Coordinates of N, CA and C in Angstrom, one line a residue:
M280 N -15.1 25.8 -4.5 CA -15.9 24.5 -4.6 C -15.0 23.4 -4.9
I281 N -15.3 22.3 -4.3 CA -14.5 21.0 -4.5 C -14.9 20.4 -5.8
S282 N -13.9 20.1 -6.6 CA -14.1 19.6 -7.9 C -14.4 18.1 -7.8
S283 N -15.0 17.5 -8.8 CA -15.2 16.1 -8.9 C -13.9 15.3 -8.9
Q284 N -12.9 15.9 -9.6 CA -11.6 15.3 -9.7 C -11.0 15.2 -8.3
Q285 N -11.1 16.3 -7.5 CA -10.5 16.3 -6.1 C -11.2 15.2 -5.3
L286 N -12.6 15.2 -5.4 CA -13.3 14.2 -4.6 C -13.0 12.7 -5.0
S287 N -12.8 12.6 -6.3 CA -12.5 11.3 -6.9 C -11.1 10.8 -6.4
F288 N -10.2 11.7 -6.4 CA -8.8 11.4 -5.9 C -8.9 11.1 -4.4
L289 N -9.6 11.9 -3.6 CA -9.8 11.6 -2.2 C -10.4 10.2 -1.9
F290 N -11.5 9.9 -2.6 CA -12.1 8.6 -2.4 C -11.2 7.5 -2.8
G291 N -10.5 7.6 -3.9 CA -9.5 6.6 -4.3 C -8.4 6.4 -3.3
R292 N -7.9 7.6 -2.8 CA -6.8 7.5 -1.8 C -7.3 6.9 -0.5
L293 N -8.5 7.2 -0.1 CA -9.0 6.6 1.1 C -9.3 5.2 1.0
A294 N -9.8 4.8 -0.2 CA -10.2 3.4 -0.4 C -8.9 2.5 -0.4
I295 N -7.9 2.9 -1.1 CA -6.7 2.1 -1.2 C -6.0 2.1 0.2
G296 N -6.0 3.3 0.8 CA -5.4 3.5 2.1 C -6.1 2.6 3.1
M297 N -7.4 2.5 3.1 CA -8.1 1.7 4.1 C -7.8 0.2 3.8
S298 N -7.7 -0.2 2.6 CA -7.4 -1.6 2.2 C -6.0 -2.0 2.8
M299 N -5.0 -1.1 2.6 CA -3.7 -1.4 3.1 C -3.7 -1.4 4.6
F300 N -4.3 -0.4 5.2 CA -4.4 -0.2 6.7 C -5.0 -1.5 7.3
G301 N -6.1 -1.9 6.7 CA -6.8 -3.1 7.2 C -6.0 -4.4 7.1
H302 N -5.3 -4.5 6.0 CA -4.5 -5.7 5.8 C -3.4 -5.7 6.8
G303 N -2.7 -4.6 7.1 CA -1.7 -4.5 8.0 C -2.2 -4.7 9.5
L304 N -3.3 -4.0 9.8 CA -3.8 -4.0 11.1 C -4.1 -5.4 11.7
V305 N -4.8 -6.2 10.8 CA -5.2 -7.5 11.3 C -4.0 -8.5 11.4
R306 N -2.9 -8.2 10.7 CA -1.8 -9.1 10.7 C -0.8 -8.7 11.8
L307 N -0.7 -7.4 12.2 CA 0.3 -7.0 13.2 C 0.2 -7.8 14.5
P308 N -1.0 -8.0 15.1 CA -1.0 -8.7 16.4 C -0.6 -10.1 16.3
K309 N -0.6 -10.7 15.1 CA -0.3 -12.1 15.0 C 0.8 -12.4 14.0
L310 N 1.9 -11.6 14.2 CA 3.0 -11.7 13.2 C 3.6 -13.1 13.2
A311 N 3.8 -13.8 14.3 CA 4.3 -15.1 14.3 C 3.5 -16.1 13.5
G312 N 2.2 -16.0 13.7 CA 1.2 -16.8 12.9 C 1.2 -16.5 11.5
F313 N 1.3 -15.2 11.1 CA 1.4 -14.8 9.7 C 2.7 -15.3 9.1
R314 N 3.8 -15.2 9.8 CA 5.0 -15.7 9.3 C 5.0 -17.2 9.0
A315 N 4.4 -18.0 10.0 CA 4.3 -19.4 9.8 C 3.4 -19.8 8.6
W316 N 2.3 -19.0 8.4 CA 1.4 -19.2 7.3 C 2.2 -19.0 6.0
M317 N 2.9 -17.9 5.9 CA 3.7 -17.5 4.7 C 4.7 -18.6 4.4
V318 N 5.5 -19.0 5.4 CA 6.5 -20.0 5.2 C 5.8 -21.3 4.6
G319 N 4.7 -21.6 5.2 CA 4.0 -22.8 4.6 C 3.5 -22.6 3.2
Q320 N 3.1 -21.4 2.9 CA 2.7 -21.1 1.5 C 3.8 -21.3 0.5
F321 N 5.0 -20.9 0.9 CA 6.2 -20.9 0.0 C 7.1 -22.1 0.1
E322 N 6.7 -23.1 0.9 CA 7.6 -24.2 1.1 C 7.9 -25.0 -0.2
K323 N 7.0 -25.0 -1.1 CA 7.3 -25.7 -2.4 C 7.7 -24.7 -3.5
S324 N 7.9 -23.5 -3.2 CA 8.4 -22.5 -4.2 C 9.9 -22.5 -4.3
I325 N 10.4 -21.7 -5.2 CA 11.9 -21.6 -5.3 C 12.4 -20.6 -4.3
L326 N 11.6 -19.8 -3.6 CA 12.0 -18.8 -2.7 C 12.5 -19.4 -1.4
P327 N 13.7 -19.2 -0.9 CA 14.1 -19.8 0.3 C 13.5 -19.0 1.5
D328 N 13.5 -19.7 2.7 CA 13.0 -19.1 3.9 C 13.8 -17.9 4.3
I329 N 15.0 -17.7 3.9 CA 15.8 -16.6 4.2 C 15.2 -15.3 3.6
V330 N 14.4 -15.5 2.5 CA 13.7 -14.4 1.9 C 12.3 -14.2 2.4
V331 N 11.6 -15.4 2.6 CA 10.2 -15.4 3.0 C 10.0 -14.9 4.4
I332 N 10.9 -15.3 5.3 CA 10.7 -15.0 6.7 C 10.8 -13.5 7.0
P333 N 11.9 -12.8 6.5 CA 11.9 -11.3 6.7 C 10.8 -10.6 6.1
F334 N 10.4 -11.1 4.8 CA 9.3 -10.4 4.1 C 8.0 -10.6 4.9
S335 N 7.8 -11.7 5.5 CA 6.6 -11.9 6.3 C 6.4 -11.0 7.5
Y336 N 7.5 -10.5 8.0 CA 7.5 -9.6 9.1 C 7.4 -8.1 8.6
I337 N 8.0 -7.9 7.5 CA 8.0 -6.5 6.9 C 6.7 -6.2 6.3
L338 N 6.1 -7.1 5.6 CA 4.8 -6.9 4.9 C 3.7 -6.2 5.7
P339 N 3.3 -6.8 6.9 CA 2.3 -6.2 7.6 C 2.6 -4.8 8.1
I340 N 3.8 -4.5 8.4 CA 4.3 -3.2 8.8 C 4.2 -2.2 7.7
A341 N 4.6 -2.6 6.5 CA 4.6 -1.8 5.3 C 3.1 -1.5 4.9
E342 N 2.3 -2.5 5.0 CA 0.9 -2.3 4.6 C 0.2 -1.3 5.6
F343 N 0.5 -1.5 6.9 CA -0.1 -0.6 7.9 C 0.4 0.8 7.7
L344 N 1.7 1.0 7.5 CA 2.2 2.4 7.4 C 1.7 3.0 6.1
V345 N 1.7 2.3 5.0 CA 1.2 2.9 3.7 C -0.2 3.3 3.9
G346 N -1.0 2.4 4.6 CA -2.4 2.7 4.8 C -2.6 3.9 5.7
V347 N -1.9 4.0 6.8 CA -2.0 5.2 7.7 C -1.7 6.5 6.9
F348 N -0.5 6.4 6.3 CA -0.1 7.7 5.6 C -1.1 8.1 4.5
L349 N -1.7 7.1 3.8 CA -2.6 7.5 2.7 C -4.0 8.0 3.3
L350 N -4.4 7.4 4.4 CA -5.6 7.8 5.1 C -5.5 9.3 5.5
I351 N -4.4 9.6 6.1 CA -4.2 11.0 6.5 C -3.6 12.0 5.5
G352 N -3.2 11.4 4.4 CA -2.6 12.2 3.4 C -1.2 12.8 3.7
L353 N -0.4 12.0 4.4 CA 0.9 12.4 4.7 C 1.9 11.6 3.9
F354 N 2.9 12.2 3.3 CA 3.8 11.6 2.4 C 3.1 10.8 1.3
T355 N 2.1 11.5 0.7 CA 1.2 10.8 -0.2 C 1.9 10.2 -1.4
R356 N 2.7 11.0 -2.0 CA 3.5 10.5 -3.2 C 4.3 9.3 -2.9
Q357 N 5.1 9.5 -1.8 CA 6.0 8.4 -1.4 C 5.2 7.1 -1.0
S358 N 4.1 7.3 -0.3 CA 3.2 6.2 0.1 C 2.6 5.5 -1.1
L359 N 2.2 6.2 -2.1 CA 1.7 5.6 -3.4 C 2.8 4.8 -4.0
I360 N 4.0 5.3 -4.1 CA 5.1 4.6 -4.6 C 5.4 3.3 -3.8
A361 N 5.5 3.5 -2.5 CA 5.7 2.3 -1.6 C 4.7 1.3 -1.8
G362 N 3.4 1.7 -1.8 CA 2.3 0.8 -2.0 C 2.4 0.0 -3.3
A363 N 2.8 0.7 -4.4 CA 3.0 0.0 -5.7 C 4.1 -1.0 -5.6
L364 N 5.2 -0.6 -4.9 CA 6.3 -1.6 -4.8 C 5.9 -2.8 -3.9
V365 N 5.1 -2.6 -2.9 CA 4.6 -3.7 -2.1 C 3.8 -4.6 -3.0
M366 N 3.0 -4.0 -3.8 CA 2.1 -4.9 -4.7 C 3.0 -5.6 -5.7
I367 N 4.0 -5.0 -6.2 CA 4.9 -5.7 -7.2 C 5.6 -6.9 -6.5
A368 N 6.0 -6.7 -5.2 CA 6.6 -7.8 -4.5 C 5.6 -8.9 -4.2
L369 N 4.3 -8.5 -3.9 CA 3.3 -9.5 -3.7 C 3.0 -10.3 -5.0
I370 N 2.9 -9.5 -6.1 CA 2.7 -10.2 -7.4 C 3.7 -11.2 -7.7
F371 N 5.0 -10.8 -7.5 CA 6.1 -11.8 -7.7 C 5.9 -13.0 -6.8
G372 N 5.6 -12.8 -5.5 CA 5.4 -14.0 -4.6 C 4.2 -14.8 -5.1
T373 N 3.2 -14.2 -5.5 CA 2.0 -14.9 -5.9 C 2.3 -15.8 -7.1
T374 N 3.1 -15.3 -8.1 CA 3.4 -16.1 -9.2 C 4.3 -17.2 -8.9
M375 N 5.2 -17.0 -7.8 CA 6.1 -18.1 -7.4 C 5.4 -19.3 -6.8
I376 N 4.2 -19.0 -6.2 CA 3.4 -20.2 -5.7 C 2.2 -20.5 -6.5
E377 N 2.1 -19.8 -7.7 CA 1.0 -20.1 -8.6 C -0.4 -19.9 -8.0
E378 N -0.5 -18.9 -7.2 CA -1.8 -18.5 -6.5 C -2.5 -17.5 -7.4
W379 N -3.0 -18.0 -8.5 CA -3.6 -17.1 -9.5 C -4.8 -16.4 -9.1
G380 N -5.5 -17.0 -8.1 CA -6.7 -16.3 -7.6 C -6.5 -15.0 -6.9
S381 N -5.3 -14.8 -6.3 CA -5.0 -13.6 -5.6 C -4.4 -12.5 -6.6
L382 N -4.0 -12.9 -7.7 CA -3.3 -12.0 -8.7 C -4.2 -10.8 -9.1
G383 N -5.4 -11.1 -9.4 CA -6.3 -10.0 -9.8 C -6.4 -8.9 -8.8
S384 N -6.6 -9.2 -7.6 CA -6.7 -8.2 -6.5 C -5.5 -7.4 -6.4
Q385 N -4.3 -8.1 -6.5 CA -3.0 -7.4 -6.4 C -2.8 -6.4 -7.6
L386 N -3.2 -6.9 -8.8 CA -3.1 -6.0 -9.9 C -4.0 -4.8 -9.8
I387 N -5.2 -5.0 -9.3 CA -6.1 -3.9 -9.1 C -5.5 -2.9 -8.1
H388 N -4.9 -3.4 -7.0 CA -4.3 -2.5 -6.1 C -3.1 -1.7 -6.7
A389 N -2.3 -2.4 -7.5 CA -1.2 -1.8 -8.2 C -1.7 -0.7 -9.2
A390 N -2.8 -1.0 -9.9 CA -3.4 0.0 -10.8 C -3.9 1.2 -10.0
F391 N -4.5 1.0 -8.9 CA -5.0 2.1 -8.0 C -3.8 3.0 -7.7
F392 N -2.7 2.4 -7.2 CA -1.5 3.2 -6.8 C -1.0 4.0 -8.0
S393 N -0.9 3.3 -9.1 CA -0.3 3.9 -10.3 C -1.2 5.1 -10.8
I394 N -2.5 4.9 -10.8 CA -3.4 5.9 -11.3 C -3.4 7.1 -10.4
L395 N -3.5 6.8 -9.1 CA -3.5 7.9 -8.1 C -2.2 8.7 -8.2
L396 N -1.1 8.1 -8.4 CA 0.2 8.7 -8.5 C 0.2 9.8 -9.6
I397 N -0.5 9.5 -10.7 CA -0.5 10.4 -11.8 C -1.2 11.7 -11.4
F398 N -2.2 11.6 -10.6 CA -3.0 12.8 -10.3 C -2.7 13.4 -8.9
E399 N -1.8 12.8 -8.2 CA -1.5 13.2 -6.8 C -1.2 14.7 -6.7
K400 N -0.3 15.2 -7.5 CA 0.1 16.7 -7.4 C -1.1 17.6 -7.6
E401 N -1.9 17.3 -8.6 CA -3.0 18.2 -9.0 C -4.3 18.1 -8.1
Y402 N -4.6 16.9 -7.6 CA -5.9 16.7 -6.9 C -5.8 16.3 -5.5
N403 N -4.7 16.2 -4.9 CA -4.6 15.8 -3.5 C -4.9 17.0 -2.6
L404 N -6.1 17.4 -2.5 CA -6.5 18.6 -1.7 C -6.7 18.3 -0.2
F405 N -7.3 17.2 0.2 CA -7.5 17.0 1.6 C -6.4 16.1 2.2
A406 N -5.4 16.7 2.6 CA -4.2 15.9 3.0 C -3.3 16.7 4.0
V407 N -2.7 16.0 4.9 CA -1.8 16.7 5.8 C -0.6 17.3 5.0
D408 N -0.3 16.6 3.9 CA 0.8 17.2 3.0 C 0.5 18.6 2.6
L409 N -0.7 18.9 2.3 CA -1.1 20.3 1.9 C -0.9 21.3 3.1
I410 N -1.3 20.9 4.3 CA -1.1 21.7 5.5 C 0.4 22.0 5.7
L411 N 1.2 20.9 5.6 CA 2.6 21.1 5.8 C 3.2 22.0 4.8
E412 N 2.8 21.8 3.5 CA 3.3 22.7 2.4 C 2.9 24.1 2.7
R413 N 1.7 24.4 3.1 CA 1.3 25.8 3.4 C 2.1 26.4 4.5
N414 N 2.3 25.6 5.6 CA 3.1 26.1 6.7 C 4.6 26.4 6.3
K415 N 5.1 25.5 5.4 CA 6.5 25.7 4.9 C 6.6 27.0 4.1
S416 N 5.6 27.3 3.3 CA 5.7 28.5 2.5 C 5.4 29.8 3.3
V417 N 4.8 29.7 4.4 CA 4.5 30.8 5.3 C 5.8 31.2 6.0
N418 N 6.6 30.1 6.4 CA 7.8 30.4 7.1 C 8.9 30.8 6.2

């Protein structure tokens, strides 16, 4: 029988994975526009374009990949860590432009990643990781 903890972990993983997937998916087709928007957001901050421009291209790809991996449960631990690091970078950027309205959402995402990471080993039942682990132990 599937435990409540296993279901809870699955729903949390899918929720945060879908959020990251969606963020990345909508930005990927319009990378140039997203880059221009980000450069505009940071024009009065202390961060130079040499930092903002590469980050604006990396962010949608990172969001998309973290989302895909979490949705299918592949590299779950690494994806949770990567997602938390993305959120830390976003929190830093948000504070640099004093966009306090976005901070709460980013902190909630960071908390999700952190809490799921605590329980990943014990409750990550429905995941490609588990299938790969079983196949590895059979061979």
